[in-house]
Short mmCIF file of C-alpha atoms and ligand atoms in Angstrom, two decimals:
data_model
loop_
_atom_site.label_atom_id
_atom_site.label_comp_id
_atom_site.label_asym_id
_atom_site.label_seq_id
_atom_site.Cartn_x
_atom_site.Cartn_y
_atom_site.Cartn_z
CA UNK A 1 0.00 0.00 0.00
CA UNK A 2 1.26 3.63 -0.93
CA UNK A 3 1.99 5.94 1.71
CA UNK A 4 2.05 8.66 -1.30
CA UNK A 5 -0.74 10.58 -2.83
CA UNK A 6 -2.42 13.64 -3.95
CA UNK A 7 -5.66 14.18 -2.19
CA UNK A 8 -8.27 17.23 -4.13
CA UNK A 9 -11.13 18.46 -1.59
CA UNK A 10 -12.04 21.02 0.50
CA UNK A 11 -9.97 20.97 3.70
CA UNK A 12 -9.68 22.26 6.90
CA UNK A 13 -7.17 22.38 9.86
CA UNK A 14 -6.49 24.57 12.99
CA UNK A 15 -2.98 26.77 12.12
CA UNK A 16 -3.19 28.14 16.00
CA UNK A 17 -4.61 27.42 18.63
CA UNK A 18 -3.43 30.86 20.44
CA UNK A 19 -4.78 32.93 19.30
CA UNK A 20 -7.11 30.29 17.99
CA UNK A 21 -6.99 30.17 13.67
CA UNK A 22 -7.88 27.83 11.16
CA UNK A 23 -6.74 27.53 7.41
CA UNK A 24 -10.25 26.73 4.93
CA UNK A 25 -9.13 25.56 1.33
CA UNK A 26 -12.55 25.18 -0.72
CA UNK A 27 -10.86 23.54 -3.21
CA UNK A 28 -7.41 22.36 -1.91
CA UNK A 29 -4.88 19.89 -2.66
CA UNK A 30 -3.14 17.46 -0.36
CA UNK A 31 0.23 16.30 -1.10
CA UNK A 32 1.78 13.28 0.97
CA UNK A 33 5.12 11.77 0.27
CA UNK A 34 6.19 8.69 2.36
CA UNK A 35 3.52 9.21 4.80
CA UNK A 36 4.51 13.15 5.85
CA UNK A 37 2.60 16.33 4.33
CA UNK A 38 5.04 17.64 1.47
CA UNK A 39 2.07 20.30 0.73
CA UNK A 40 -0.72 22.29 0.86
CA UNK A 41 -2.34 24.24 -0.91
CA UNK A 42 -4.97 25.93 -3.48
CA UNK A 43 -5.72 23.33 -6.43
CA UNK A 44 -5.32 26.46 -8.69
CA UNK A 45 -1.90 27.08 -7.03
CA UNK A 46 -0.83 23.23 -7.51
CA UNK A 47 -2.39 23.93 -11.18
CA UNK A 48 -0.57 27.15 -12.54
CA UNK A 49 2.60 25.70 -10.71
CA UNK A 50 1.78 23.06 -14.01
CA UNK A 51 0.78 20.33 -11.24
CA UNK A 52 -1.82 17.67 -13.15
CA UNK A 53 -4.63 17.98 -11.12
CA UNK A 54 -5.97 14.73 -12.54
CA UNK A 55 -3.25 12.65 -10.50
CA UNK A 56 -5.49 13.77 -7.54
CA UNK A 57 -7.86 11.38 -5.47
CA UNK A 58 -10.87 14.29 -6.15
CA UNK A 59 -13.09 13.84 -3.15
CA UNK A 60 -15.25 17.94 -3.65
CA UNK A 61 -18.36 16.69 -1.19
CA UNK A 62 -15.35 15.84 1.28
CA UNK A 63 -14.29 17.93 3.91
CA UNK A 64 -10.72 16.76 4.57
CA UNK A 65 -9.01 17.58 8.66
CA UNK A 66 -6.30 15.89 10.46
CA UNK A 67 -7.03 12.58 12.37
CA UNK A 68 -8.57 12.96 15.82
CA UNK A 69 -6.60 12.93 19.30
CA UNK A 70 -7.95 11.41 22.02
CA UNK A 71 -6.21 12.13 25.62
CA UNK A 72 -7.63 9.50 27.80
CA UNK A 73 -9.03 6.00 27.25
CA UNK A 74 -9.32 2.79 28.37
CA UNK A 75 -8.25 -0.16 25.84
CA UNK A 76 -10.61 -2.99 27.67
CA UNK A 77 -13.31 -1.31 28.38
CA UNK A 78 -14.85 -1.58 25.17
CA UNK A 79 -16.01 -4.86 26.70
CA UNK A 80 -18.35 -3.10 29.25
CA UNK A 81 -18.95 0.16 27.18
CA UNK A 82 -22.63 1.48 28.09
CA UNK A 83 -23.22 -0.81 31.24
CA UNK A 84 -26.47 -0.15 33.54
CA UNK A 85 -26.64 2.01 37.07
CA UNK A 86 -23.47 2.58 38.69
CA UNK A 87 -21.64 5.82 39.95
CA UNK A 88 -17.95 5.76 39.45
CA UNK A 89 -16.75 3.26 42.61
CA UNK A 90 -19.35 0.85 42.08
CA UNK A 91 -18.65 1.19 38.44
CA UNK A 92 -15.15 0.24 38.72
CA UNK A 93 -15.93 -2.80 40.55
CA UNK A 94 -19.06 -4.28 39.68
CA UNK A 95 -18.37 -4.22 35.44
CA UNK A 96 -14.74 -2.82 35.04
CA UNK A 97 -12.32 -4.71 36.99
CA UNK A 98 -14.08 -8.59 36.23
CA UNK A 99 -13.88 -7.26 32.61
CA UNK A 100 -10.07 -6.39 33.05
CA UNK A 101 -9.16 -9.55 34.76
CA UNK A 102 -9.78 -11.43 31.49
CA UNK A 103 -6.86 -9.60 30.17
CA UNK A 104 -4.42 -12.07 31.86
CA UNK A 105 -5.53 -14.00 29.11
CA UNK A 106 -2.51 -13.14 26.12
CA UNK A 107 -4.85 -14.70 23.12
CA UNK A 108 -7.94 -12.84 24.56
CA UNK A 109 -5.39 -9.61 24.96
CA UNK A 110 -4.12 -9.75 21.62
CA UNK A 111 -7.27 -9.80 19.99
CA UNK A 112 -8.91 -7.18 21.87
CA UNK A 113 -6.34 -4.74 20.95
CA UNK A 114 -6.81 -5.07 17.39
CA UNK A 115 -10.58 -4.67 18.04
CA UNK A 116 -9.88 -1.84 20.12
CA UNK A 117 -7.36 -0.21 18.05
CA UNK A 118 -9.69 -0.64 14.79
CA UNK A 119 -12.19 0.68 16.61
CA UNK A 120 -10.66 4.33 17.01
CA UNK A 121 -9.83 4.29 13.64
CA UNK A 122 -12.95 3.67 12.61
CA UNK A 123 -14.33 6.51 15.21
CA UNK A 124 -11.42 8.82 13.00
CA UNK A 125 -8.67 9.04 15.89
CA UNK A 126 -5.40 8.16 14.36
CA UNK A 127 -3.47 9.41 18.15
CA UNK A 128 -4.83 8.01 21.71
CA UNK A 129 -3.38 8.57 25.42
CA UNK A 130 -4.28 4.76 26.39
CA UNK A 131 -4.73 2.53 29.72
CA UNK A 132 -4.37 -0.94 29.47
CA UNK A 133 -4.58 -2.98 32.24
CA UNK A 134 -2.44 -4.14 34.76
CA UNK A 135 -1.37 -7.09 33.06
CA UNK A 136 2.46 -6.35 31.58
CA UNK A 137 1.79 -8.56 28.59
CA UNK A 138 -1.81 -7.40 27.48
CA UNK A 139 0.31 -3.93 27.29
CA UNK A 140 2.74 -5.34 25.26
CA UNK A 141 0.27 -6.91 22.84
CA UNK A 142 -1.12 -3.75 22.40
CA UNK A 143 1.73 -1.83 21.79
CA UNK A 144 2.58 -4.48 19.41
CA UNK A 145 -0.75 -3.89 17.56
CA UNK A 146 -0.18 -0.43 17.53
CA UNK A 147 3.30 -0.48 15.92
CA UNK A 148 1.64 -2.90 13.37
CA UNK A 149 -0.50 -0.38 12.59
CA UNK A 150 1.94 2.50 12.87
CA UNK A 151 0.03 4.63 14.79
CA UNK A 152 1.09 7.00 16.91
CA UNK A 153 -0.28 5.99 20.40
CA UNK A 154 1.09 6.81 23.95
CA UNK A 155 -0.09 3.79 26.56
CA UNK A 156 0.78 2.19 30.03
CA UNK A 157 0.45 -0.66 31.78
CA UNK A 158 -1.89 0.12 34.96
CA UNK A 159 0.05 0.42 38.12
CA UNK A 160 -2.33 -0.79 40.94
CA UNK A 161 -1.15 -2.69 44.00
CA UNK A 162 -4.16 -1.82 46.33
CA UNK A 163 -7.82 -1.49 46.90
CA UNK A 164 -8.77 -3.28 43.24
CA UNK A 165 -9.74 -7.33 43.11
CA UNK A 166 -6.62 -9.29 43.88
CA UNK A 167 -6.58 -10.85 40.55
CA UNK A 168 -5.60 -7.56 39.09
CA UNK A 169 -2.70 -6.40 41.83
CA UNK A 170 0.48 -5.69 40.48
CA UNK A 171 3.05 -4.87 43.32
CA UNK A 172 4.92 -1.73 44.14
CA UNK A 173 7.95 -3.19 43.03
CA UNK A 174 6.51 -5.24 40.52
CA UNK A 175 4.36 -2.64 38.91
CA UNK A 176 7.42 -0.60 38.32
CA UNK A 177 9.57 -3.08 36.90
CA UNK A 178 6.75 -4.09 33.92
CA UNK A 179 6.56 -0.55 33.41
CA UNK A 180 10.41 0.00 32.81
CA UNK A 181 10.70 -3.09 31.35
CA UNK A 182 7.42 -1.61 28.61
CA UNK A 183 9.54 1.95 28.59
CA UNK A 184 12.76 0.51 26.96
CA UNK A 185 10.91 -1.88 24.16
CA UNK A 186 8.67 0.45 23.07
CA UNK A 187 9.06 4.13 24.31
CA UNK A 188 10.07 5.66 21.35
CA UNK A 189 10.02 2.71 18.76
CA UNK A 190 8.24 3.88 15.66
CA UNK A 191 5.79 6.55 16.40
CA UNK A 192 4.84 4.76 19.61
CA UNK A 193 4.99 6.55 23.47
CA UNK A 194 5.36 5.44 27.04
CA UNK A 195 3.14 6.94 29.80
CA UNK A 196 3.80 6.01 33.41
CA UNK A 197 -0.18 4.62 34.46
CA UNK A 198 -1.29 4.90 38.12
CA UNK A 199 -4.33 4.27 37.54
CA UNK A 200 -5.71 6.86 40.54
CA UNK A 201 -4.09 7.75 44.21
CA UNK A 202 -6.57 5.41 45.55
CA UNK A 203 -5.72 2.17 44.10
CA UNK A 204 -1.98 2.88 44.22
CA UNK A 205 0.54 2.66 47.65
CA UNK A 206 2.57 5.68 48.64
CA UNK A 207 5.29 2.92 47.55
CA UNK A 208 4.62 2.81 44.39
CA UNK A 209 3.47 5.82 43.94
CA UNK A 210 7.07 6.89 44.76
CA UNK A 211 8.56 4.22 42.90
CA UNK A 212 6.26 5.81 39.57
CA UNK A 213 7.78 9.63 40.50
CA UNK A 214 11.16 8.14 40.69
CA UNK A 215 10.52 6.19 37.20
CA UNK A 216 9.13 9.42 35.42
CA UNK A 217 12.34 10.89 36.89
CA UNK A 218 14.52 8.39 35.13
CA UNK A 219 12.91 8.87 31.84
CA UNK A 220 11.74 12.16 32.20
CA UNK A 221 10.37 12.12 28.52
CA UNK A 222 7.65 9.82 29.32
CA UNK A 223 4.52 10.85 30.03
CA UNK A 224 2.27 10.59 33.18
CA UNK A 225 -1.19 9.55 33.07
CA UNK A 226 -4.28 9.16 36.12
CA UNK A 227 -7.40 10.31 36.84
CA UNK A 228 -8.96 12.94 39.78
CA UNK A 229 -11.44 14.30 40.96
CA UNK A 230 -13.79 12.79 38.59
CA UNK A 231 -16.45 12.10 41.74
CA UNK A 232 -17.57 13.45 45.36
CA UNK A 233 -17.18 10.15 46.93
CA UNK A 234 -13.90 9.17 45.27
CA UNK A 235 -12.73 12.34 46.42
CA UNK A 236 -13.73 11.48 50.16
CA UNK A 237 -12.36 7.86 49.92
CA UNK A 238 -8.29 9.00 48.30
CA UNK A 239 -8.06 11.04 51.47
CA UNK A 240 -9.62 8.22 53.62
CA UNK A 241 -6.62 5.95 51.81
CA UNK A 242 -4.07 8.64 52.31
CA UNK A 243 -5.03 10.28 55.60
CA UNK A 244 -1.58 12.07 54.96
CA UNK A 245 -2.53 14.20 51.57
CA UNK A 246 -3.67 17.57 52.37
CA UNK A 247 -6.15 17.28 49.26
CA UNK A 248 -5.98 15.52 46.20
CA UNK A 249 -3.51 16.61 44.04
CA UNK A 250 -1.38 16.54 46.30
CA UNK A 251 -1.42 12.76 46.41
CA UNK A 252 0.07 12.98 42.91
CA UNK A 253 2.13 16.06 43.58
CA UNK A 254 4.09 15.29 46.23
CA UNK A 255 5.25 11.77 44.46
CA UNK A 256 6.65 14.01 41.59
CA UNK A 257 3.58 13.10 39.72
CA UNK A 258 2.32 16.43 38.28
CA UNK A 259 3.82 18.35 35.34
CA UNK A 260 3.52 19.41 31.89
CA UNK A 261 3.81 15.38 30.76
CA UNK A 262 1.07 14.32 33.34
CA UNK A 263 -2.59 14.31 31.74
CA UNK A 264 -5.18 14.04 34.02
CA UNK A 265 -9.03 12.41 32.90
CA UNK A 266 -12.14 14.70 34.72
CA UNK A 267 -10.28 17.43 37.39
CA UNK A 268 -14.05 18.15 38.13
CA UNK A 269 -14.04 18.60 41.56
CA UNK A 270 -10.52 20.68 42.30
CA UNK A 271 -10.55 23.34 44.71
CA UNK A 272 -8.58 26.79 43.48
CA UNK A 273 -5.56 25.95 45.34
CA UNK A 274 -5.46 23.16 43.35
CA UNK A 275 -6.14 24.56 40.06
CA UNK A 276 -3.83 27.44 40.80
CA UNK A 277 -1.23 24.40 41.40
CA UNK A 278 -2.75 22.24 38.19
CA UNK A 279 -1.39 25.75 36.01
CA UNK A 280 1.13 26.35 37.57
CA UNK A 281 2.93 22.92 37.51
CA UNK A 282 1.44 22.82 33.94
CA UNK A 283 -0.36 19.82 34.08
CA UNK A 284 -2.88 18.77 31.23
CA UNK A 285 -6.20 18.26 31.82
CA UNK A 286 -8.51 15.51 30.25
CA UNK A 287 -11.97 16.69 29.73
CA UNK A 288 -14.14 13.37 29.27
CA UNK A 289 -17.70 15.37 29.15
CA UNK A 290 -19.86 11.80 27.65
CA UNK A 291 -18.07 9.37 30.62
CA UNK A 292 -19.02 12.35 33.38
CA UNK A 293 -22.26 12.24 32.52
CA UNK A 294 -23.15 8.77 31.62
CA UNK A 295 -21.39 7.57 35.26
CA UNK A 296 -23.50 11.40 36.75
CA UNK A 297 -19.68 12.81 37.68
CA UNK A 298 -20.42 16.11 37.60
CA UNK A 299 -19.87 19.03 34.94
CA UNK A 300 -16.68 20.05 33.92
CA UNK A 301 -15.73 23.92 33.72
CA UNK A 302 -13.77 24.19 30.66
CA UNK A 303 -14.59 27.89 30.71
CA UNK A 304 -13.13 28.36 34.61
CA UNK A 305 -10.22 26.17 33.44
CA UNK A 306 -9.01 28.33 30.50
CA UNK A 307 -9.56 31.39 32.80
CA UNK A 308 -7.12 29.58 35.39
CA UNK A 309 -4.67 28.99 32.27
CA UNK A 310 -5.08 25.09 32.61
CA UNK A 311 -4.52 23.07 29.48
CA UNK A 312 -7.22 21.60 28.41
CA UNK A 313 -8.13 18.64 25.71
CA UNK A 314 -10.76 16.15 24.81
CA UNK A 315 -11.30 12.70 25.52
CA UNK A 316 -13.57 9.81 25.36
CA UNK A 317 -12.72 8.06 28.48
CA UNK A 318 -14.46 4.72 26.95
CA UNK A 319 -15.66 2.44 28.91
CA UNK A 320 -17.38 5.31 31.36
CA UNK A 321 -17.84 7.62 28.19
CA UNK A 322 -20.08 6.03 25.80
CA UNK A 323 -18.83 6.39 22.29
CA UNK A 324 -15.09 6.94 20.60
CA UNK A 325 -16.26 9.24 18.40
CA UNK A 326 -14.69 12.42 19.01
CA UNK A 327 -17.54 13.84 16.92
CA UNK A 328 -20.13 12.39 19.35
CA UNK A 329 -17.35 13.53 22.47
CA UNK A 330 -17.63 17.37 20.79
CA UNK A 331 -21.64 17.50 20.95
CA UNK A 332 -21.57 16.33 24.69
CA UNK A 333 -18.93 18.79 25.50
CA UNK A 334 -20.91 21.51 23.81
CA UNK A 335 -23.71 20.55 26.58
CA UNK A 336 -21.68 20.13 29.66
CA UNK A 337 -20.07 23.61 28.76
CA UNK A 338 -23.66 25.38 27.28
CA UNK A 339 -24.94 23.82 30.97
CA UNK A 340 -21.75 25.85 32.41
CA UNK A 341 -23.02 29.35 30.69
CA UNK A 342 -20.11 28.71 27.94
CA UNK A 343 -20.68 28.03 24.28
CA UNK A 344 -17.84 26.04 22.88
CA UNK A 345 -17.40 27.21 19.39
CA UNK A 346 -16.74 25.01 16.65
CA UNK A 347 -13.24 25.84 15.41
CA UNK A 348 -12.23 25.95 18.96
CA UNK A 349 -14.36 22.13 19.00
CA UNK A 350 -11.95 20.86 16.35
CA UNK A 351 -8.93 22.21 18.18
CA UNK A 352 -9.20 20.63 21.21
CA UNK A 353 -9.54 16.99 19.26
CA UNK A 354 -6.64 18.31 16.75
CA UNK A 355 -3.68 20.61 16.76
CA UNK A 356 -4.91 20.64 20.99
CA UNK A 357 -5.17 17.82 21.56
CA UNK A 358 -1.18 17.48 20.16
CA UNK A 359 0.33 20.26 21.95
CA UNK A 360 -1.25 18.82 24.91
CA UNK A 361 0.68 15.57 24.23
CA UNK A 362 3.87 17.99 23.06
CA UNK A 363 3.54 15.95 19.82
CA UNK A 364 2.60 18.35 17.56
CA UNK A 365 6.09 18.68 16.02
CA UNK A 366 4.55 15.22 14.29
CA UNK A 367 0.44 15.89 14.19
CA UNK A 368 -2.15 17.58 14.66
CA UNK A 369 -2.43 20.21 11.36
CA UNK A 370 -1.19 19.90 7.72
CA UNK A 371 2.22 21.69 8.16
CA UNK A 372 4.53 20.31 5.93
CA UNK A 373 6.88 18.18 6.81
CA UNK A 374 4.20 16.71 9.64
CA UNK A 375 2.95 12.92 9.51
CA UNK A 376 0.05 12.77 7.50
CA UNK A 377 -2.64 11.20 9.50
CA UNK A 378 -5.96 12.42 8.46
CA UNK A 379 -9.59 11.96 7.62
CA UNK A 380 -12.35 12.40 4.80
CA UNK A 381 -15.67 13.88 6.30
CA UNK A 382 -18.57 13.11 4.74
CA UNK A 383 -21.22 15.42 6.07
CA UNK A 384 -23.93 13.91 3.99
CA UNK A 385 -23.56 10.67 5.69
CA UNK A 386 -27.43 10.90 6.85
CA UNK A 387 -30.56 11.82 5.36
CA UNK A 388 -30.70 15.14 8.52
CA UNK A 389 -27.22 15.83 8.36
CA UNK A 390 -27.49 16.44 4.54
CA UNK A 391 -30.80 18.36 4.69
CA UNK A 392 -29.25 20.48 7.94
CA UNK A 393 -25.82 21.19 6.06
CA UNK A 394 -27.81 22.24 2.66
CA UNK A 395 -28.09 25.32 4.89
CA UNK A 396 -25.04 25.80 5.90
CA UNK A 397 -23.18 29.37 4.69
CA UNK A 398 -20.10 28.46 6.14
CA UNK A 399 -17.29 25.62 7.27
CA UNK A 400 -17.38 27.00 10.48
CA UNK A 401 -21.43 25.88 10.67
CA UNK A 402 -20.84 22.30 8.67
CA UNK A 403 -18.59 21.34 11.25
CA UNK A 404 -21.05 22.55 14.19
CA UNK A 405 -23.67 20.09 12.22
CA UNK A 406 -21.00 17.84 12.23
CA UNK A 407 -19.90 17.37 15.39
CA UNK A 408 -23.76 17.73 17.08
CA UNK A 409 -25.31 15.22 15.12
CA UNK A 410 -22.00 12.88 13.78
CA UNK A 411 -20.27 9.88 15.10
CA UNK A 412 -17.98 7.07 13.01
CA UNK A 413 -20.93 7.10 9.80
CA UNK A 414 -19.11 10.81 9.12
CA UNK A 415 -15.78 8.84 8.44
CA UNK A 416 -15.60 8.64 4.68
CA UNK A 417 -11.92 7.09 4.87
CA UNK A 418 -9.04 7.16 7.99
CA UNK A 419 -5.22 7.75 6.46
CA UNK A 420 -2.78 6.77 9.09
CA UNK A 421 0.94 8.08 8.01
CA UNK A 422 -0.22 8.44 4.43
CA UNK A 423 -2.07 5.17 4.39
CA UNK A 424 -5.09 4.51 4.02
CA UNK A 425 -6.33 1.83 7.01
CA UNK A 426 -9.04 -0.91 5.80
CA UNK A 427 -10.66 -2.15 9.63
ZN1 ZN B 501 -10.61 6.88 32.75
#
């Protein structure tokens, strides 16, 4: 399969995110060569430059944007995806941990990934911040499907010695040692990233939640990945576990746990002293608006969080969020924030799951827009892809307003075609 091509349609990508600006080609070309962008531009440039349009994949109903980032999910939890009745503790042990346990299981692992990882393709997201479980070989297997796939992904074994089902204990020591052992095959193989995965102050040991600082500290270009403050009662029950914290970031903090590599899923309930400490220690936060309010969280403040300077980007937290689609992630974030007196424009919508989403990740020397010389992972919207999407965008005056339709009413039956590196991926 080529990794080369010349794409013709109308295309759109964020150029900024601060100040926030896009880039709208009506009728632009796409150039890839060996999987990177090698241009961009007008198809009337590309013509009177004596460039044969007629080489080009012409795709005009199209509207072409980079692939979809997605800062915080959970690779077995497609197996209990939109389960019945539970807040987040109960949640965790009544559907999520007896799914994980079947993950000691390498066949079942192995095959799950794939599922998984064709799964986000097909939902458009070419780049995904990833849990796995605590098993050190289902991570591997994943990893392995990853590189097969050459995406760029970013996952970690789950580090969890306490307070889970037995089955699924690693130990401090233990935990650690997977986790290096993960770092050095595959941090940095191929497009393929490390992060460092306790899965929340709660289910971790001050042991190894030292032991996890001290490994971040020994490969500092890993990243850092957890969740807090997601629910009232979680909240209650990490300072019940570690009488010692003086609130909940600081469970994290004082380990050596929070900085600009460390992406946290929810941050719904932080006080201002921690927020002020979130910024300042430049810490990324994970907005997951579909898990917060399918599991009744809480609402997230994106608009109090960008006035505290806190980095924010989207995610689909699947299994508690109920669909990978980033599209379908956009229109509940557009809720949770119009429910928060905030109206999250659309541009600014496909920033967060783009160009944001990368700088979040500091990856966006390698995705996120069309620059040239980036890897060219990208999609083909089709926003005719139902009968009231097509009559809604018939209406539309402008790209700014097709992509509102889009991402309010989409999900994966707006992905014409998914292009990872240049390629096009059959799932
Ligand atoms: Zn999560």
């Amino acid at each position: 399969m080529s990794r080369s091509g010349a794409y013709r349609s109308r295309i759109l990508h964020i150029t900024s995110t601060d100040p926030l600006k896009y880039e709208y080609l009506e009728d632009g070309v796409l150039l890839v060569e060996d999987g990177k962008v090698a241009d961009l531009g007008a198809a009337e440039q590309f013509e009177r430059a004596g460039f044969a349009l007629g080489q080009c994949q012409h795709e005009p109903d199209y509207l072409l944007v980079p692939g979809f980032i997605d800062t915080h999910v959970h690779s077995p939890q497609l197996d209990v995806i939109a389960s019945y009745g539970e807040q987040l503790l109960e949640w965790l042990n009544k559907y999520t941990f007896p799914a994980e346990a079947r993950y000691a299981d390498e066949t079942y692992a192995a095959t799950s990934a794939v599922a998984f990882l064709n799964s986000l393709l097909e939902a458009g997201t070419t780049t995904a911040l990833v849990f796995a479980t605590s098993h050190h070989k289902a991570t591997d297997v994943l990893f392995e499907a990853a590189r097969e796939k050459n995406m760029r992904l970013i996952a970690g074994k789950v580090l969890m010695d306490q307070n889970a089902t037995t089955e699924l204990h690693d130990t401090a020591v233990g935990g650690i040692q997977d986790s290096e052992a993960l770092i050095n095959k595959w941090h940095g193989n191929g497009r393929l990233g490390y992060a460092i995965t306790p899965r929340f102050a709660g289910t971790s040991s001050v042991e190894q939640l030292t032991l996890a600082g001290e490994l971040h500290q020994k490969y500092p270009d890993t990243w850092i990945q957890s969740h807090i403050s997601e629910n009232l009662d979680e909240v209650r029950w990490v300072k019940e576990v570690h009488p010692h914290i003086s609130d909940y970031l600081d469970a994290y903090e004082r380990y050596g746990l929070v900085n600009d590599r460390a992406v946290f899923a929810h941050c719904i309930h932080l006080t201002a002293s921690e927020r002020k400490r979130f910024a300042d220690l430049g810490a990324r936060a994970a907005f997951c608006p579909s898990s917060n309010m399918f599991i009744g969280s809480g609402l997230f403040d994106l608009a109090q969080m960008k006035e505290d300077r806190i980095d924010v980007s989207l995610a689909s937290d699947v299994g508690g969020g109920t669909s990978l689609s980033m599209l379908r992630t956009l229109a509940d974030a557009y809720k949770v924030c119009q429910l928060k007196g905030y109206s999250l424009g659309p541009m600014e919508a496909l920033a967060l799951v783009t160009l944001g989403g990368a700088e979040s990740l500091h990856i966006d020397q390698f995705v996120g827009n069309f620059e040239k010389g980036k890897e060219a992972d990208f999609l083909m919207l089709n926003p005719n892809a139902t009968n009231v999407m097509s009559r809604r965008v018939g209406f539309s005056d402008s790209v700014e307003d097709e992509f509102f339709v889009m991402m309010t009413l989409g999900d994966e039956r707006n992905i014409a075609a998914t292009y990872v590196a240049g390629e096009k991926v059959s799932i």
